[in-house]
Amino acid sequence: MINLLSEETIDQIAAGEVVERPASAVKEMCENAIDAGATMISVEIKEGGISFIRVTDNGIGIDKSDIKKAFLRHATSKITCIDDLLSLESLGFRGEALSSIAAVSQMEVISKQKDSLVGTRFVINGSVPGDTSEIGAPDGTTFIVRNLFYNTPVRRKFLKSASTEGSYITDVMEHLALSHPEIAFSYINGGKTQLQTSGRGDLKEVIYRIYGKEVTSNLIEINSPGVSGFVAKPIMVRNNRSFETFFVNGRFVKSSILSNALEEAYKPYLMQHKFPFAILHLNLAGSDVDANVHPTKMEVRFSDNNAVYNNLCDAVKDALNAREMIFEAKLNDIHSVQDEKEVKDTPEAEDDQVVKKVQGEQTYSVPKPERERPALPFEKTRVLMETAKYDAHIEADEELSQIMKPKQLDLFEERILTKEARDEYRILGQAFLTYWIVEYRDKLLIMDQHAAHEKVLYERFRKNIRENEIISQQIMPPRIISFDSRQEDVFKRFESYFVSVGFEIEEFGGGEYAVRALPELFKGVDFGDVLTEILDNLLEEEAKLTRNVDQISEQVNDRIATMACKAAVKGNNKMSIAEVEALLDELLTLDNPYNCPHGRPTMITMTKYELEKKFKRII
Ligand code: ADP
Ligand code: MG
């Protein structure tokens, strides 16, 4: 027997797509408030939003005659036909949020428009409309949602604990506040104010509210056509992508295109498997972006992926290049004897991947062996705002800028690694066969010889490739090396790249290959191992390579270059002062002298002030 489903059942099923959990209900209601032109939105939840959600706004309100209609499926005031999506300015357009939430909860709305004398209250329980009545109310709209999924026990069972559901709502609120700094948000979870923003339109203030002082004091502003916002200096690396936040036309979205573009821009500065912190707003013409991919509207499609990718990548690159990315070692953070022992006990400590310096609370781009890595300096700090402090903050703007400007910022603004500054460098000597100590004005610069050397070779190699000036070195007699079948396979697929960087390799049969010429870079390197390592790496990383033909050669060359350079400097500890001078000279000609190709710093600094403090000359 075939049944026609009742409206109620249809609504309950459809509701599942829009309202997956309390957080989705909060998101939809806040987006409605934003669309209604609110400048103030407050959200209160109890028990992770499962038992109670209240969203209040001061927007245009809903007319008494429309209030019932707003809860019908596909009822919207925002579009009338599909073409309207091309010039969409609202967050909502599908007209299914209210009907979906109402289908699976006990809902109440109170709304008043400015011109009305009184407000209207309307109640609807599990899609069953109740009474409409008059009520005194301020301008704007309040929605109350009680007992979500009370009539769909299966869905109710899929919810996580109240605290987990609450944390999803916190995420939503943070995204909303970041997407609209011009709206004053307040968010109360279980009686506690968890987020409060002023609505002054200052994105940095919102970032400060959510992520705290440390992140805020390490931001770089992006302000390019179509892209604005902030990224954090590379010292604020993260272990996962969850700190890459994108808004497209005010809408929070997840997009691998945007993430890839951001990460590409950061690549010279970050180690593998490390991710940047970014809060970026993209503005695109309505016709260049499609938000109608999924009912939650978190996915978007771009009409021109490459244009979006390049524009974002360039904007971030430009901002990063304009900065001095040198790291500061605070003396009081330099490892104690205890730390030193730990490092020595670490088997990898001699490997040049591992840097012995723990650079204090802020500077963690430096890798340590995974198992002894200290907790990251800013695990997302949720700022619990007491109202008093909040008010004081708004008045005392100056105070905030004090908080947000610790002294590391000054160091970043100075340009130490420049050719002009170079004349004043005084090389003092080498420590631990690795670090060169250089005096410059009131600072000591400490250069990691391997990282700097690697960087210089890498950039030279890349420049040669770019300018088609590959220097190849013949080897006589050719050297025979063997690949296993998987290596052979990748080699054949990527052969042209090897040729383009200066290799001449000829198949011999039976997995054997004759290497007749090499890039000059490989001089003195046991290249057999490096070659197979490169192949293994390509095999492993192939899935991650872009499908974009313009970029793939760039990526493959980059991998070859990185590994070759690493091999080239390995075990090369002796260096004369003249060689160091030359190395410094060449380093300073580079666009980004601050990091080796793996993202490790080439240099750190220590100030005279820190030293004097340590020796108690300054108290
Ligand atoms: P959509 O947002 O896609 O239009 P919704 O179901 O979310 O669909 O909302 C239905 C309609 O209810 C909206 O188009 C709008 O006219 C009205 N509405 C909902 N929330 C508010 C609000 N906070 N203030 C004013 N109008 C609202
Ligand atoms: Mg809506």
XYZ file of C-alpha atoms and ligand atoms in Angstrom:
647
model
C 0.000 0.000 0.000
C 1.268 3.415 -0.880
C 0.655 6.204 1.635
C 0.679 9.888 1.036
C 2.639 11.379 3.903
C 0.922 13.967 6.024
C 2.215 17.544 6.024
C 3.398 16.981 9.565
C 5.493 13.954 8.626
C 6.870 15.728 5.572
C 7.897 18.623 7.793
C 9.509 16.338 10.314
C 11.535 14.636 7.606
C 12.511 17.904 5.947
C 13.413 19.338 9.334
C 16.216 16.831 9.595
C 18.075 18.453 6.752
C 17.980 21.923 8.204
C 17.848 21.288 11.923
C 20.282 18.599 12.761
C 20.922 19.758 16.299
C 20.354 22.733 18.590
C 23.267 24.570 17.008
C 21.573 24.510 13.611
C 18.411 26.012 15.097
C 20.462 28.775 16.719
C 22.262 29.445 13.468
C 19.042 29.690 11.456
C 17.354 31.990 13.944
C 20.372 34.274 14.205
C 20.645 34.433 10.434
C 17.013 35.485 10.314
C 17.803 38.205 12.835
C 20.727 39.389 10.704
C 18.502 39.397 7.621
C 15.989 41.445 9.618
C 18.619 44.162 9.999
C 19.265 43.641 13.698
C 22.144 45.539 15.309
C 21.816 43.558 18.510
C 21.246 39.833 18.896
C 21.189 37.982 22.150
C 21.079 34.243 22.517
C 20.426 32.308 25.651
C 20.512 28.537 25.892
C 19.997 25.935 28.585
C 21.141 22.336 28.584
C 23.088 22.733 25.390
C 20.042 24.234 23.728
C 18.107 20.988 23.974
C 15.595 22.225 26.541
C 15.702 25.941 25.822
C 16.906 28.404 23.192
C 15.942 32.050 23.103
C 17.031 34.386 20.343
C 16.160 38.066 20.651
C 16.844 40.722 18.057
C 16.039 44.374 17.466
C 15.360 43.946 13.748
C 12.354 44.948 11.655
C 9.995 42.445 13.254
C 7.186 40.442 11.663
C 3.807 41.889 10.948
C 0.895 40.343 12.831
C -0.707 39.190 9.592
C 2.492 37.387 8.531
C 3.406 35.643 11.714
C 1.581 32.385 11.052
C 2.705 32.331 7.462
C 6.362 32.589 8.452
C 6.109 29.060 9.840
C 4.810 27.500 6.651
C 7.226 25.497 4.581
C 8.803 27.516 1.749
C 7.509 30.743 3.214
C 10.065 33.472 2.714
C 10.084 37.205 2.291
C 13.548 37.125 0.788
C 13.178 35.839 -2.753
C 10.326 35.407 -5.142
C 11.981 33.464 -7.942
C 15.200 31.540 -8.610
C 16.821 34.478 -10.432
C 16.779 36.415 -7.194
C 19.575 34.120 -5.990
C 21.937 35.863 -8.399
C 21.675 39.058 -6.448
C 21.078 37.495 -3.060
C 21.914 39.722 -0.148
C 20.264 37.784 2.639
C 21.530 34.713 4.464
C 18.174 32.953 4.234
C 16.201 32.246 1.075
C 14.840 28.714 1.294
C 11.994 29.521 3.659
C 12.306 26.291 5.557
C 14.033 27.089 8.824
C 11.096 28.185 10.909
C 8.823 25.427 9.632
C 11.541 22.867 10.268
C 12.268 23.997 13.811
C 8.574 24.285 14.592
C 8.010 20.729 13.361
C 10.291 19.260 15.991
C 9.922 21.538 19.017
C 7.619 23.686 21.085
C 8.052 27.152 19.753
C 6.971 30.623 20.640
C 7.531 33.932 18.893
C 6.975 37.478 20.075
C 7.469 40.201 17.533
C 6.771 43.886 17.170
C 7.357 46.187 14.271
C 8.319 49.775 14.955
C 5.087 51.233 13.640
C 2.828 48.919 15.623
C 1.630 49.882 19.037
C 1.669 46.358 20.383
C 3.462 43.166 19.594
C 2.137 39.758 18.633
C 2.724 36.450 20.329
C 2.251 33.177 18.531
C 2.706 29.620 19.756
C 3.271 26.525 17.638
C 3.939 23.018 18.947
C 5.184 20.298 16.622
C 3.814 22.156 13.592
C 0.412 22.541 15.261
C -0.371 26.257 15.359
C -1.792 27.662 18.572
C -3.157 31.074 19.363
C -2.094 34.488 18.244
C -2.411 37.166 20.891
C -1.415 40.751 21.501
C 1.383 41.445 23.898
C 3.498 44.400 24.967
C 7.000 44.006 23.522
C 10.050 45.994 22.448
C 10.745 46.469 18.716
C 12.154 43.322 17.195
C 11.635 39.616 17.478
C 12.143 36.933 20.084
C 11.999 33.240 19.297
C 11.874 30.634 22.031
C 12.451 26.989 21.198
C 11.745 24.421 23.883
C 12.404 20.690 23.987
C 13.934 20.159 20.609
C 13.088 16.767 19.055
C 10.558 16.042 21.806
C 8.307 14.404 19.201
C 11.054 12.633 17.235
C 12.688 10.415 19.876
C 15.039 8.807 17.377
C 16.547 12.162 16.468
C 16.635 13.147 20.108
C 18.699 10.064 20.837
C 21.337 11.077 18.326
C 22.135 14.261 20.183
C 25.335 14.332 22.167
C 25.694 15.470 25.752
C 24.364 18.896 26.697
C 27.866 20.244 27.086
C 28.903 19.025 23.644
C 25.772 20.418 22.022
C 26.462 23.658 23.904
C 29.969 23.804 22.500
C 28.597 23.485 18.961
C 26.396 26.468 19.698
C 29.406 28.348 20.997
C 31.129 27.682 17.664
C 28.111 28.998 15.809
C 28.005 32.127 17.943
C 31.687 32.750 17.410
C 31.330 32.422 13.664
C 28.351 34.751 13.665
C 30.156 37.355 15.752
C 33.206 37.132 13.472
C 31.058 37.396 10.380
C 29.268 40.498 11.653
C 31.435 42.669 13.896
C 28.906 45.459 13.357
C 26.286 43.511 15.308
C 26.437 43.383 19.106
C 26.116 39.743 20.075
C 25.570 38.415 23.522
C 25.519 34.737 24.262
C 24.547 33.185 27.558
C 25.021 29.482 28.110
C 23.539 28.008 31.261
C 23.346 31.386 32.976
C 26.912 32.404 32.105
C 27.810 35.038 29.569
C 30.135 33.326 27.193
C 30.575 35.850 24.453
C 29.786 39.498 24.174
C 30.783 41.828 21.389
C 30.329 45.556 21.149
C 28.981 45.801 17.624
C 31.426 48.572 16.801
C 32.412 46.891 13.565
C 35.902 46.100 14.751
C 36.818 42.577 13.651
C 39.969 42.631 15.729
C 37.932 43.263 18.830
C 35.816 40.213 18.114
C 38.926 38.112 17.561
C 40.205 39.358 20.893
C 36.950 38.361 22.590
C 37.088 34.870 21.196
C 40.750 33.951 20.942
C 42.303 36.214 23.541
C 45.238 38.495 23.791
C 48.004 36.345 22.449
C 46.476 35.705 19.071
C 45.270 39.262 18.785
C 48.730 40.624 19.324
C 50.113 38.489 16.518
C 47.759 39.372 13.718
C 48.526 40.605 10.264
C 45.779 42.504 8.543
C 44.681 41.541 5.069
C 43.067 44.225 3.044
C 42.980 43.399 -0.636
C 40.282 43.721 -3.247
C 37.726 41.064 -2.362
C 39.603 39.730 0.651
C 39.843 41.250 4.095
C 40.422 40.120 7.638
C 43.341 38.840 9.639
C 45.850 36.039 9.589
C 48.193 35.236 12.443
C 51.930 35.422 12.131
C 53.428 32.019 11.423
C 54.578 31.657 15.029
C 50.946 30.974 15.895
C 50.861 27.648 14.103
C 48.004 25.285 14.738
C 47.875 21.523 14.573
C 44.681 21.347 12.578
C 42.534 23.267 10.169
C 39.898 24.372 12.621
C 41.438 27.814 12.935
C 41.003 28.557 9.256
C 37.778 30.512 9.200
C 36.243 31.823 6.002
C 33.211 33.935 5.295
C 31.891 34.401 1.812
C 29.604 37.398 1.558
C 29.053 37.255 5.300
C 28.301 33.553 5.343
C 30.499 31.100 7.255
C 31.621 28.421 4.817
C 33.849 25.400 4.672
C 35.789 25.168 1.456
C 38.833 23.166 0.508
C 39.619 25.651 -2.250
C 39.912 28.440 0.273
C 41.896 26.318 2.733
C 44.300 25.231 0.022
C 44.851 28.783 -1.138
C 45.567 29.950 2.390
C 47.913 27.065 3.114
C 49.743 27.589 -0.148
C 50.473 31.170 0.852
C 51.794 30.016 4.215
C 53.811 27.150 2.846
C 57.207 28.833 3.031
C 56.621 29.573 6.681
C 55.032 26.441 8.068
C 56.167 22.918 8.710
C 54.240 20.081 7.153
C 51.041 19.196 9.014
C 50.898 22.631 10.593
C 48.146 25.056 9.786
C 47.664 28.789 9.878
C 45.223 30.811 11.894
C 43.027 33.000 9.729
C 39.756 34.868 9.849
C 39.025 35.977 6.315
C 36.103 37.633 4.634
C 35.667 37.187 0.902
C 33.404 39.414 -1.068
C 32.178 38.136 -4.386
C 29.510 39.200 -6.798
C 26.292 37.286 -6.109
C 26.501 35.754 -9.568
C 29.988 34.354 -8.848
C 28.980 32.263 -5.885
C 26.243 29.730 -5.298
C 25.181 29.110 -1.712
C 22.311 26.869 -2.697
C 24.295 23.638 -2.535
C 22.959 22.199 0.681
C 20.161 23.171 3.087
C 22.682 24.201 5.758
C 24.285 26.584 3.231
C 27.742 25.903 4.588
C 29.050 24.776 1.227
C 29.422 27.161 -1.647
C 30.282 26.829 -5.305
C 32.346 29.421 -7.081
C 31.864 30.186 -10.741
C 35.638 30.511 -11.148
C 37.615 28.408 -8.681
C 40.997 29.474 -9.993
C 40.249 33.146 -9.713
C 39.069 32.739 -6.127
C 42.071 30.578 -5.255
C 44.612 32.944 -6.756
C 43.069 36.059 -5.358
C 43.064 34.685 -1.820
C 46.504 33.156 -2.086
C 48.031 36.376 -3.422
C 46.357 38.526 -0.808
C 47.791 36.418 2.009
C 51.215 36.092 0.375
C 51.491 39.843 -0.030
C 50.605 40.433 3.580
C 53.089 37.845 4.827
C 55.910 39.062 2.622
C 55.503 42.572 3.913
C 56.377 41.415 7.408
C 59.554 40.520 9.133
C 59.080 36.937 10.151
C 61.914 36.637 12.586
C 61.516 34.878 15.879
C 62.373 36.231 19.241
C 63.829 34.054 21.953
C 63.072 35.430 25.350
C 65.939 34.680 27.613
C 63.838 33.689 30.552
C 62.208 31.099 28.334
C 65.369 29.579 27.061
C 65.585 26.041 28.283
C 66.881 25.352 31.718
C 69.443 22.677 32.468
C 66.530 20.320 32.882
C 65.290 20.989 29.352
C 68.739 20.598 27.991
C 68.984 17.133 29.412
C 65.674 16.180 27.936
C 66.798 17.298 24.540
C 70.026 15.382 24.750
C 68.178 12.260 25.692
C 66.116 12.545 22.587
C 67.536 10.338 19.898
C 66.441 12.640 17.106
C 68.055 15.599 18.764
C 71.015 15.509 16.432
C 68.849 15.361 13.384
C 68.638 18.741 11.798
C 64.867 18.502 11.778
C 64.964 19.050 15.478
C 65.851 22.355 16.940
C 67.014 22.414 20.483
C 65.547 25.709 21.390
C 62.246 25.949 23.088
C 61.301 29.454 22.283
C 59.020 30.379 25.077
C 55.303 30.738 25.174
C 54.863 32.316 21.807
C 57.282 30.858 19.423
C 56.408 27.327 18.546
C 57.122 27.031 14.932
C 60.136 25.150 16.108
C 59.487 21.449 16.090
C 60.261 19.199 18.957
C 59.791 15.483 18.940
C 56.084 14.820 19.034
C 56.040 13.110 22.397
C 57.549 15.939 24.324
C 55.850 18.804 22.594
C 54.414 21.145 25.180
C 50.775 22.087 25.063
C 50.187 24.709 22.429
C 50.217 28.231 23.758
C 46.714 29.047 22.850
C 44.304 26.242 22.958
C 41.258 28.139 21.934
C 40.687 30.371 24.917
C 37.129 31.216 25.328
C 36.880 34.638 26.803
C 34.539 34.718 29.688
C 33.486 38.291 29.886
C 32.250 39.884 33.030
C 30.009 42.751 32.157
C 32.064 45.205 34.167
C 35.227 44.543 32.239
C 33.336 44.653 29.003
C 31.969 48.140 29.653
C 35.291 49.396 30.845
C 36.797 48.093 27.664
C 34.482 49.989 25.428
C 35.295 53.224 27.171
C 38.982 52.630 27.520
C 39.940 52.001 23.959
C 43.489 52.887 24.793
C 43.720 50.178 27.364
C 42.832 47.570 24.771
C 45.558 48.664 22.450
C 47.943 48.313 25.372
C 46.829 44.769 25.951
C 47.016 43.995 22.304
C 50.515 45.290 21.764
C 53.096 43.361 23.708
C 56.690 44.024 22.958
C 57.156 41.286 20.439
C 55.221 43.350 17.979
C 57.881 46.047 18.024
C 60.477 43.541 17.083
C 58.449 42.445 14.120
C 58.109 45.969 12.918
C 61.855 46.532 12.911
C 63.579 45.262 9.842
C 66.577 43.356 11.016
C 67.109 41.038 8.103
C 67.750 43.662 5.485
C 70.724 44.514 3.365
C 70.913 47.909 5.011
C 71.121 46.378 8.467
C 73.664 43.857 7.213
C 76.512 46.389 7.310
C 76.131 46.616 11.033
C 76.272 42.879 11.682
C 79.217 41.621 13.672
C 79.757 37.871 13.494
C 80.891 36.639 16.884
C 81.318 32.948 16.275
C 79.764 29.533 16.079
C 78.169 27.465 18.831
C 77.518 23.723 18.842
C 78.747 23.432 15.257
C 75.382 24.773 14.165
C 74.512 28.231 15.414
C 76.184 31.464 14.385
C 75.958 34.346 16.771
C 75.758 37.799 15.301
C 75.593 41.099 17.100
C 73.381 43.764 15.638
C 72.663 46.974 17.545
C 71.023 45.951 20.815
C 70.355 42.391 19.719
C 71.982 39.064 19.251
C 70.891 37.228 16.149
C 71.333 33.498 16.247
C 71.397 31.882 12.852
C 70.845 28.201 12.307
C 73.505 27.436 9.747
C 71.705 24.424 8.308
C 68.382 26.151 7.998
C 69.947 29.218 6.417
C 72.051 27.174 4.031
C 69.106 25.067 3.031
C 67.071 28.165 2.415
C 69.707 29.735 0.216
C 70.201 26.583 -1.862
C 66.505 26.109 -2.199
C 65.843 29.613 -3.401
C 68.760 29.468 -5.804
C 67.505 26.186 -7.209
C 63.961 27.480 -7.566
C 65.192 30.618 -9.248
C 67.155 28.570 -11.751
C 64.087 26.503 -12.543
C 61.940 29.593 -12.913
C 64.371 31.312 -15.170
C 65.126 28.164 -17.102
C 68.774 28.212 -16.169
C 69.153 24.729 -14.918
C 72.712 23.831 -14.204
C 73.233 20.141 -14.724
C 76.296 18.162 -13.872
C 77.329 15.124 -15.921
C 78.541 12.087 -14.051
C 81.075 9.769 -15.578
C 80.617 6.917 -15.536
C 76.852 6.984 -15.041
C 75.704 5.573 -11.776
C 73.293 2.668 -11.762
C 70.546 2.728 -9.169
C 67.570 0.450 -8.739
C 63.973 1.358 -8.025
C 61.361 -1.012 -6.702
C 58.236 -1.377 -8.795
C 56.285 1.299 -6.953
C 59.150 3.758 -7.202
C 59.525 2.937 -10.862
C 55.887 3.668 -11.315
C 56.008 7.128 -9.775
C 59.227 7.890 -11.541
C 57.615 7.227 -14.899
C 54.683 9.433 -14.022
C 56.856 12.303 -12.863
C 59.832 11.813 -15.163
C 59.333 15.071 -17.007
C 59.713 17.027 -13.778
C 62.972 15.321 -13.009
C 64.200 16.204 -16.467
C 63.086 19.776 -16.078
C 65.170 20.284 -12.954
C 68.339 18.830 -14.471
C 68.294 15.065 -14.093
C 69.191 12.742 -16.912
C 68.045 9.265 -16.026
C 67.791 6.410 -18.454
C 65.977 3.141 -18.049
C 68.229 0.116 -18.055
C 65.685 -2.635 -17.582
C 64.851 -4.812 -14.597
C 64.186 -1.848 -12.355
C 67.655 -0.454 -12.959
C 68.302 3.069 -14.062
C 71.419 4.876 -15.176
C 71.823 8.359 -13.771
C 73.885 10.386 -16.259
C 73.398 13.915 -14.996
C 72.210 15.678 -11.898
C 71.243 19.173 -10.854
C 74.364 20.966 -9.658
C 72.817 21.186 -6.256
C 73.495 17.508 -5.718
C 77.231 17.972 -5.825
C 78.793 15.907 -3.083
C 75.495 14.335 -2.074
C 74.853 10.612 -1.985
C 72.064 11.104 -4.475
C 70.948 7.495 -4.828
C 69.197 7.561 -1.502
C 67.850 11.035 -2.029
C 66.347 10.079 -5.343
C 64.497 7.099 -3.939
C 63.419 9.200 -0.979
C 61.970 11.770 -3.318
C 60.080 9.052 -5.155
C 58.720 7.615 -1.920
C 57.649 11.040 -0.841
C 55.883 11.716 -4.131
C 54.129 8.387 -3.851
C 52.932 9.200 -0.393
C 51.897 12.721 -1.169
C 50.491 12.189 -4.629
C 46.939 12.261 -3.397
C 47.530 15.670 -1.891
C 48.917 17.212 -5.043
C 46.649 19.657 -6.737
C 44.791 18.699 -9.879
C 45.513 22.096 -11.300
C 48.041 21.648 -14.110
C 49.465 25.128 -13.665
C 50.316 24.419 -10.103
C 51.353 20.806 -10.157
C 54.781 21.346 -11.662
C 55.361 24.017 -9.067
C 54.455 21.545 -6.346
C 56.529 18.673 -7.656
C 59.549 20.891 -8.257
C 59.114 22.202 -4.797
C 59.263 18.745 -3.298
C 62.304 17.794 -5.296
C 63.996 21.048 -4.352
C 63.162 20.767 -0.682
C 64.504 17.274 -0.299
C 67.563 17.908 -2.389
C 68.491 20.951 -0.358
C 68.011 19.140 2.847
C 70.334 16.426 1.694
C 72.847 18.943 0.419
C 73.424 20.578 3.781
C 73.308 17.437 5.863
C 76.471 16.623 7.687
C 78.032 19.799 6.421
C 79.033 21.372 9.701
C 82.261 23.170 9.020
C 82.019 26.670 7.762
C 84.528 29.470 7.752
C 83.683 33.022 8.744
C 84.029 34.029 5.096
C 81.524 31.374 4.112
C 79.138 32.568 6.775
C 79.503 36.122 5.542
C 78.652 34.931 2.052
C 75.755 32.889 3.360
C 74.335 35.893 5.214
C 74.756 38.043 2.135
C 72.860 35.642 -0.034
C 70.221 35.005 2.603
C 69.440 38.677 2.758
C 68.787 38.887 -0.972
C 65.800 36.571 -0.581
C 62.179 37.632 -0.367
C 61.664 35.528 2.678
C 64.921 34.963 4.515
C 63.170 34.037 7.715
C 62.322 30.393 7.278
C 63.926 27.358 5.758
C 61.886 25.444 3.162
C 60.433 23.303 5.951
C 59.214 26.363 7.739
C 61.838 26.272 10.484
C 63.215 29.676 11.370
C 66.636 30.507 9.972
C 67.216 33.054 12.697
C 66.085 33.965 16.139
C 66.937 37.015 18.199
C 67.655 37.822 21.787
C 67.741 41.374 23.027
C 70.334 43.068 25.134
C 67.518 44.048 27.416
C 66.715 40.390 28.064
C 70.332 39.692 28.875
C 70.606 42.608 31.222
C 67.496 41.540 32.965
C 68.867 38.089 33.341
C 72.064 39.449 34.896
C 69.946 41.671 37.095
C 71.418 44.853 35.708
C 67.857 45.871 35.084
C 65.283 44.966 37.651
P 14.131 32.269 5.150
O 15.061 32.868 6.134
O 14.810 31.338 4.223
O 13.296 33.276 4.449
P 12.845 31.172 7.471
O 11.955 29.997 7.643
O 14.080 31.197 8.208
O 13.096 31.331 5.933
O 12.009 32.457 7.844
C 10.755 32.684 7.206
C 10.414 34.166 7.170
O 10.125 34.623 8.493
C 11.527 35.058 6.710
O 11.566 35.146 5.301
C 11.176 36.379 7.364
O 10.241 37.084 6.578
C 10.498 35.963 8.640
N 11.390 36.030 9.805
C 11.991 34.998 10.412
N 12.739 35.419 11.462
C 12.627 36.762 11.517
C 13.152 37.784 12.374
N 13.974 37.498 13.391
N 12.789 39.057 12.133
C 11.974 39.353 11.115
N 11.453 38.437 10.273
C 11.752 37.153 10.459
Mg 16.040 31.837 7.588
